[in-house]
Amino acid sequence: GDIKSEEAQTVIITVTDVRMKTGEKNGKKWTSYTVKNGGSEYKTFSETFAKLAKEAMTDKVHVEITYKAGQYGNDIESLKKVEREPGEEG
């Protein structure tokens, strides 16, 4: 059956881990990254997104991820750090 095109969803999460995976397909090397939030995983081939996620983890800030649920998991469409609001405690 056809997979209906999913609407992009946006979540704000705390990054708990960023994993890198490399491989080769048809003679082409690829690197994928998995941004984890506990049990939730968001995947990307973007090194930029992975770096931002790692920085957010180090700086203990949240990230806002726009993703689509795809055949192989949640594909990140955009990722940005969400700085804390001024004066926000916690």
Short mmCIF file of N, CA, C and O in Angstrom, two decimals:
data_model
loop_
_atom_site.label_atom_id
_atom_site.label_comp_id
_atom_site.label_asym_id
_atom_site.label_seq_id
_atom_site.Cartn_x
_atom_site.Cartn_y
_atom_site.Cartn_z
N GLY A 1 0.82 -1.21 0.00
CA GLY A 1 0.00 0.00 0.00
C GLY A 1 0.85 1.25 0.00
O GLY A 1 2.02 1.22 0.38
N ASP A 2 0.24 2.33 -0.44
CA ASP A 2 0.97 3.59 -0.45
C ASP A 2 1.08 4.15 0.96
O ASP A 2 0.15 4.03 1.74
N ILE A 3 2.22 4.75 1.23
CA ILE A 3 2.37 5.46 2.49
C ILE A 3 1.94 6.89 2.25
O ILE A 3 2.47 7.57 1.36
N LYS A 4 0.94 7.33 3.00
CA LYS A 4 0.47 8.69 2.84
C LYS A 4 1.57 9.65 3.29
O LYS A 4 2.28 9.38 4.25
N SER A 5 1.67 10.75 2.60
CA SER A 5 2.65 11.75 2.99
C SER A 5 2.24 12.34 4.34
O SER A 5 1.12 12.80 4.51
N GLU A 6 3.15 12.25 5.27
CA GLU A 6 2.86 12.71 6.62
C GLU A 6 3.11 14.21 6.73
O GLU A 6 3.99 14.75 6.08
N GLU A 7 2.31 14.83 7.58
CA GLU A 7 2.55 16.23 7.87
C GLU A 7 3.81 16.34 8.74
O GLU A 7 4.04 15.49 9.59
N ALA A 8 4.57 17.39 8.52
CA ALA A 8 5.72 17.63 9.39
C ALA A 8 5.22 18.01 10.77
O ALA A 8 4.21 18.69 10.92
N GLN A 9 5.92 17.51 11.79
CA GLN A 9 5.57 17.83 13.16
C GLN A 9 6.75 18.52 13.82
O GLN A 9 7.90 18.27 13.46
N THR A 10 6.44 19.35 14.80
CA THR A 10 7.51 20.06 15.51
C THR A 10 7.46 19.70 16.98
O THR A 10 6.40 19.69 17.59
N VAL A 11 8.62 19.37 17.52
CA VAL A 11 8.73 19.07 18.94
C VAL A 11 9.90 19.84 19.53
O VAL A 11 10.86 20.17 18.82
N ILE A 12 9.80 20.13 20.82
CA ILE A 12 10.93 20.72 21.53
C ILE A 12 11.38 19.68 22.54
O ILE A 12 10.58 19.22 23.37
N ILE A 13 12.61 19.27 22.41
CA ILE A 13 13.11 18.16 23.24
C ILE A 13 14.44 18.52 23.90
O ILE A 13 15.12 19.46 23.52
N THR A 14 14.78 17.70 24.90
CA THR A 14 16.11 17.71 25.48
C THR A 14 16.89 16.61 24.79
O THR A 14 16.42 15.46 24.72
N VAL A 15 18.06 16.91 24.26
CA VAL A 15 18.88 15.90 23.60
C VAL A 15 19.61 15.08 24.66
O VAL A 15 20.31 15.63 25.51
N THR A 16 19.42 13.76 24.64
CA THR A 16 20.10 12.91 25.60
C THR A 16 21.29 12.19 24.98
O THR A 16 22.18 11.71 25.68
N ASP A 17 21.33 12.13 23.66
CA ASP A 17 22.44 11.44 23.00
C ASP A 17 22.43 11.77 21.51
O ASP A 17 21.37 12.03 20.94
N VAL A 18 23.61 11.81 20.91
CA VAL A 18 23.72 11.94 19.45
C VAL A 18 24.64 10.82 18.98
O VAL A 18 25.79 10.72 19.42
N ARG A 19 24.13 9.98 18.11
CA ARG A 19 24.91 8.84 17.61
C ARG A 19 25.24 9.04 16.15
O ARG A 19 24.43 9.56 15.39
N MET A 20 26.44 8.59 15.78
CA MET A 20 26.85 8.68 14.39
C MET A 20 27.00 7.27 13.85
O MET A 20 27.48 6.38 14.55
N LYS A 21 26.58 7.09 12.61
CA LYS A 21 26.68 5.77 11.98
C LYS A 21 27.18 5.99 10.56
O LYS A 21 26.71 6.89 9.87
N THR A 22 28.15 5.18 10.14
CA THR A 22 28.65 5.33 8.78
C THR A 22 28.46 4.01 8.03
O THR A 22 28.35 2.95 8.63
N GLY A 23 28.42 4.13 6.73
CA GLY A 23 28.27 2.95 5.90
C GLY A 23 28.58 3.29 4.46
O GLY A 23 29.03 4.39 4.15
N GLU A 24 28.33 2.32 3.60
CA GLU A 24 28.58 2.54 2.18
C GLU A 24 27.46 1.89 1.39
O GLU A 24 27.00 0.79 1.73
N LYS A 25 26.99 2.59 0.39
CA LYS A 25 25.94 2.04 -0.46
C LYS A 25 26.25 2.39 -1.90
O LYS A 25 26.47 3.53 -2.24
N ASN A 26 26.28 1.37 -2.74
CA ASN A 26 26.60 1.55 -4.17
C ASN A 26 27.89 2.35 -4.35
O ASN A 26 27.99 3.23 -5.19
N GLY A 27 28.88 2.04 -3.50
CA GLY A 27 30.17 2.69 -3.62
C GLY A 27 30.22 4.10 -3.06
O GLY A 27 31.25 4.76 -3.12
N LYS A 28 29.10 4.55 -2.50
CA LYS A 28 29.07 5.89 -1.92
C LYS A 28 29.06 5.79 -0.41
O LYS A 28 28.23 5.09 0.17
N LYS A 29 29.97 6.52 0.22
CA LYS A 29 29.99 6.53 1.68
C LYS A 29 28.91 7.49 2.19
O LYS A 29 28.66 8.52 1.60
N TRP A 30 28.30 7.09 3.31
CA TRP A 30 27.30 7.95 3.92
C TRP A 30 27.50 7.98 5.43
O TRP A 30 28.09 7.08 6.01
N THR A 31 27.04 9.04 6.04
CA THR A 31 27.07 9.17 7.49
C THR A 31 25.70 9.62 7.93
O THR A 31 25.17 10.60 7.41
N SER A 32 25.12 8.89 8.87
CA SER A 32 23.84 9.32 9.40
C SER A 32 23.99 9.59 10.88
O SER A 32 24.88 9.06 11.55
N TYR A 33 23.12 10.43 11.40
CA TYR A 33 23.16 10.81 12.80
C TYR A 33 21.78 10.55 13.40
O TYR A 33 20.77 10.77 12.76
N THR A 34 21.78 10.08 14.65
CA THR A 34 20.54 9.87 15.37
C THR A 34 20.56 10.75 16.60
O THR A 34 21.44 10.65 17.45
N VAL A 35 19.59 11.65 16.67
CA VAL A 35 19.43 12.52 17.83
C VAL A 35 18.42 11.84 18.74
O VAL A 35 17.29 11.57 18.33
N LYS A 36 18.83 11.56 19.97
CA LYS A 36 17.97 10.82 20.88
C LYS A 36 17.44 11.70 22.00
O LYS A 36 18.13 12.59 22.48
N ASN A 37 16.19 11.42 22.36
CA ASN A 37 15.58 12.03 23.53
C ASN A 37 14.93 10.88 24.30
O ASN A 37 13.79 10.52 24.04
N GLY A 38 15.70 10.28 25.19
CA GLY A 38 15.20 9.10 25.88
C GLY A 38 14.91 8.00 24.85
O GLY A 38 15.80 7.60 24.12
N GLY A 39 13.64 7.59 24.76
CA GLY A 39 13.27 6.53 23.83
C GLY A 39 12.95 7.01 22.43
O GLY A 39 12.77 6.21 21.53
N SER A 40 12.88 8.32 22.24
CA SER A 40 12.54 8.86 20.93
C SER A 40 13.81 9.11 20.12
O SER A 40 14.82 9.57 20.66
N GLU A 41 13.73 8.81 18.82
CA GLU A 41 14.89 8.99 17.95
C GLU A 41 14.51 9.79 16.72
O GLU A 41 13.44 9.60 16.15
N TYR A 42 15.41 10.68 16.33
CA TYR A 42 15.20 11.50 15.14
C TYR A 42 16.46 11.37 14.29
O TYR A 42 17.57 11.54 14.80
N LYS A 43 16.27 11.06 13.01
CA LYS A 43 17.42 10.75 12.17
C LYS A 43 17.69 11.86 11.15
O LYS A 43 16.77 12.51 10.66
N THR A 44 19.00 12.01 10.83
CA THR A 44 19.38 13.00 9.83
C THR A 44 20.69 12.62 9.18
O THR A 44 21.49 11.89 9.77
N PHE A 45 20.90 13.10 7.98
CA PHE A 45 22.20 12.95 7.32
C PHE A 45 22.98 14.26 7.41
O PHE A 45 24.06 14.38 6.87
N SER A 46 22.40 15.25 8.11
CA SER A 46 23.02 16.57 8.19
C SER A 46 24.00 16.66 9.35
O SER A 46 23.62 16.53 10.52
N GLU A 47 25.26 16.90 9.03
CA GLU A 47 26.28 17.08 10.06
C GLU A 47 26.00 18.34 10.86
O GLU A 47 26.26 18.41 12.06
N THR A 48 25.45 19.36 10.18
CA THR A 48 25.12 20.62 10.84
C THR A 48 24.10 20.40 11.96
O THR A 48 24.28 20.89 13.08
N PHE A 49 23.04 19.65 11.65
CA PHE A 49 22.03 19.36 12.67
C PHE A 49 22.63 18.58 13.83
O PHE A 49 22.33 18.84 14.99
N ALA A 50 23.50 17.62 13.51
CA ALA A 50 24.13 16.79 14.54
C ALA A 50 24.99 17.65 15.47
O ALA A 50 24.97 17.47 16.68
N LYS A 51 25.74 18.59 14.87
CA LYS A 51 26.59 19.48 15.68
C LYS A 51 25.74 20.34 16.60
O LYS A 51 26.08 20.52 17.77
N LEU A 52 24.65 20.89 16.06
CA LEU A 52 23.75 21.70 16.87
C LEU A 52 23.17 20.90 18.03
O LEU A 52 23.09 21.39 19.16
N ALA A 53 22.79 19.67 17.75
CA ALA A 53 22.22 18.81 18.78
C ALA A 53 23.24 18.52 19.88
O ALA A 53 22.92 18.54 21.06
N LYS A 54 24.50 18.29 19.46
CA LYS A 54 25.56 18.03 20.44
C LYS A 54 25.82 19.27 21.29
O LYS A 54 26.02 19.17 22.50
N GLU A 55 25.83 20.44 20.64
CA GLU A 55 26.04 21.69 21.38
C GLU A 55 24.92 21.89 22.39
O GLU A 55 25.16 22.29 23.53
N ALA A 56 23.69 21.62 21.96
CA ALA A 56 22.54 21.79 22.85
C ALA A 56 22.65 20.87 24.06
O ALA A 56 22.33 21.26 25.18
N MET A 57 23.14 19.66 23.82
CA MET A 57 23.32 18.70 24.91
C MET A 57 24.36 19.21 25.90
O MET A 57 24.15 19.18 27.11
N THR A 58 25.47 19.73 25.36
CA THR A 58 26.55 20.27 26.19
C THR A 58 26.09 21.51 26.96
O THR A 58 26.37 21.66 28.15
N ASP A 59 25.38 22.39 26.26
CA ASP A 59 24.94 23.65 26.86
C ASP A 59 23.67 23.49 27.70
O ASP A 59 23.19 24.44 28.29
N LYS A 60 23.12 22.27 27.70
CA LYS A 60 21.88 21.98 28.42
C LYS A 60 20.73 22.90 28.00
O LYS A 60 20.01 23.46 28.83
N VAL A 61 20.61 23.10 26.69
CA VAL A 61 19.45 23.82 26.16
C VAL A 61 18.63 22.85 25.32
O VAL A 61 19.10 21.78 24.95
N HIS A 62 17.40 23.23 25.06
CA HIS A 62 16.52 22.37 24.27
C HIS A 62 16.77 22.60 22.78
O HIS A 62 17.36 23.60 22.39
N VAL A 63 16.28 21.68 21.98
CA VAL A 63 16.28 21.89 20.53
C VAL A 63 14.85 21.77 20.03
O VAL A 63 14.04 21.04 20.60
N GLU A 64 14.57 22.53 18.99
CA GLU A 64 13.28 22.43 18.32
C GLU A 64 13.53 21.67 17.03
O GLU A 64 14.32 22.09 16.19
N ILE A 65 12.85 20.55 16.90
CA ILE A 65 13.02 19.69 15.72
C ILE A 65 11.71 19.65 14.94
O ILE A 65 10.65 19.40 15.50
N THR A 66 11.82 19.93 13.66
CA THR A 66 10.70 19.68 12.75
C THR A 66 11.04 18.40 12.01
O THR A 66 12.13 18.29 11.45
N TYR A 67 10.14 17.44 12.05
CA TYR A 67 10.45 16.13 11.46
C TYR A 67 9.22 15.56 10.77
O TYR A 67 8.09 15.97 11.03
N LYS A 68 9.49 14.60 9.91
CA LYS A 68 8.42 13.82 9.31
C LYS A 68 8.64 12.36 9.65
O LYS A 68 9.77 11.87 9.61
N ALA A 69 7.55 11.69 10.00
CA ALA A 69 7.63 10.26 10.25
C ALA A 69 7.75 9.55 8.91
O ALA A 69 6.85 9.60 8.09
N GLY A 70 8.89 8.92 8.69
CA GLY A 70 9.14 8.26 7.41
C GLY A 70 9.17 6.76 7.57
O GLY A 70 8.90 6.22 8.64
N GLN A 71 9.51 6.10 6.49
CA GLN A 71 9.54 4.65 6.45
C GLN A 71 10.56 4.09 7.44
O GLN A 71 10.38 3.02 8.00
N TYR A 72 11.66 4.82 7.65
CA TYR A 72 12.74 4.30 8.48
C TYR A 72 12.86 5.05 9.80
O TYR A 72 13.88 4.98 10.48
N GLY A 73 11.81 5.80 10.17
CA GLY A 73 11.89 6.54 11.41
C GLY A 73 11.56 8.00 11.20
O GLY A 73 11.01 8.38 10.17
N ASN A 74 11.90 8.81 12.19
CA ASN A 74 11.60 10.24 12.12
C ASN A 74 12.73 10.99 11.43
O ASN A 74 13.84 11.04 11.94
N ASP A 75 12.44 11.55 10.28
CA ASP A 75 13.45 12.28 9.50
C ASP A 75 13.42 13.76 9.86
O ASP A 75 12.40 14.43 9.68
N ILE A 76 14.56 14.26 10.34
CA ILE A 76 14.65 15.67 10.73
C ILE A 76 14.62 16.56 9.49
O ILE A 76 15.38 16.35 8.55
N GLU A 77 13.74 17.54 9.50
CA GLU A 77 13.71 18.52 8.41
C GLU A 77 14.42 19.80 8.82
O GLU A 77 15.04 20.46 8.01
N SER A 78 14.26 20.17 10.08
CA SER A 78 15.03 21.30 10.59
C SER A 78 15.28 21.11 12.07
O SER A 78 14.53 20.40 12.76
N LEU A 79 16.36 21.69 12.55
CA LEU A 79 16.74 21.58 13.95
C LEU A 79 17.40 22.87 14.37
O LEU A 79 18.28 23.37 13.67
N LYS A 80 16.93 23.43 15.48
CA LYS A 80 17.59 24.63 16.00
C LYS A 80 17.58 24.61 17.51
O LYS A 80 16.72 23.98 18.13
N LYS A 81 18.58 25.27 18.09
CA LYS A 81 18.65 25.36 19.54
C LYS A 81 17.62 26.36 20.03
O LYS A 81 17.36 27.37 19.39
N VAL A 82 17.01 26.03 21.16
CA VAL A 82 16.05 26.93 21.78
C VAL A 82 16.70 27.45 23.06
O VAL A 82 16.89 26.69 24.01
N GLU A 83 17.07 28.72 23.05
CA GLU A 83 17.70 29.28 24.24
C GLU A 83 16.64 29.48 25.30
O GLU A 83 15.46 29.67 25.01
N ARG A 84 17.07 29.45 26.53
CA ARG A 84 16.14 29.68 27.63
C ARG A 84 15.61 31.10 27.58
O ARG A 84 16.28 32.02 27.14
N GLU A 85 14.39 31.24 28.07
CA GLU A 85 13.81 32.58 28.19
C GLU A 85 14.58 33.33 29.27
O GLU A 85 14.98 32.74 30.27
N PRO A 86 14.79 34.64 29.09
CA PRO A 86 15.47 35.41 30.13
C PRO A 86 14.71 35.29 31.44
O PRO A 86 13.49 35.40 31.47
N GLY A 87 15.44 35.03 32.52
CA GLY A 87 14.82 34.98 33.84
C GLY A 87 14.17 33.64 34.15
O GLY A 87 13.66 33.45 35.25
N GLU A 88 14.22 32.72 33.21
CA GLU A 88 13.59 31.42 33.47
C GLU A 88 14.49 30.60 34.36
O GLU A 88 15.67 30.44 34.10
N GLU A 89 13.92 30.08 35.45
CA GLU A 89 14.70 29.23 36.35
C GLU A 89 14.48 27.78 36.01
O GLU A 89 13.54 27.42 35.33
N GLY A 90 15.37 26.92 36.59
CA GLY A 90 15.12 25.50 36.38
C GLY A 90 16.38 24.73 36.09
O GLY A 90 17.38 25.26 35.68
#
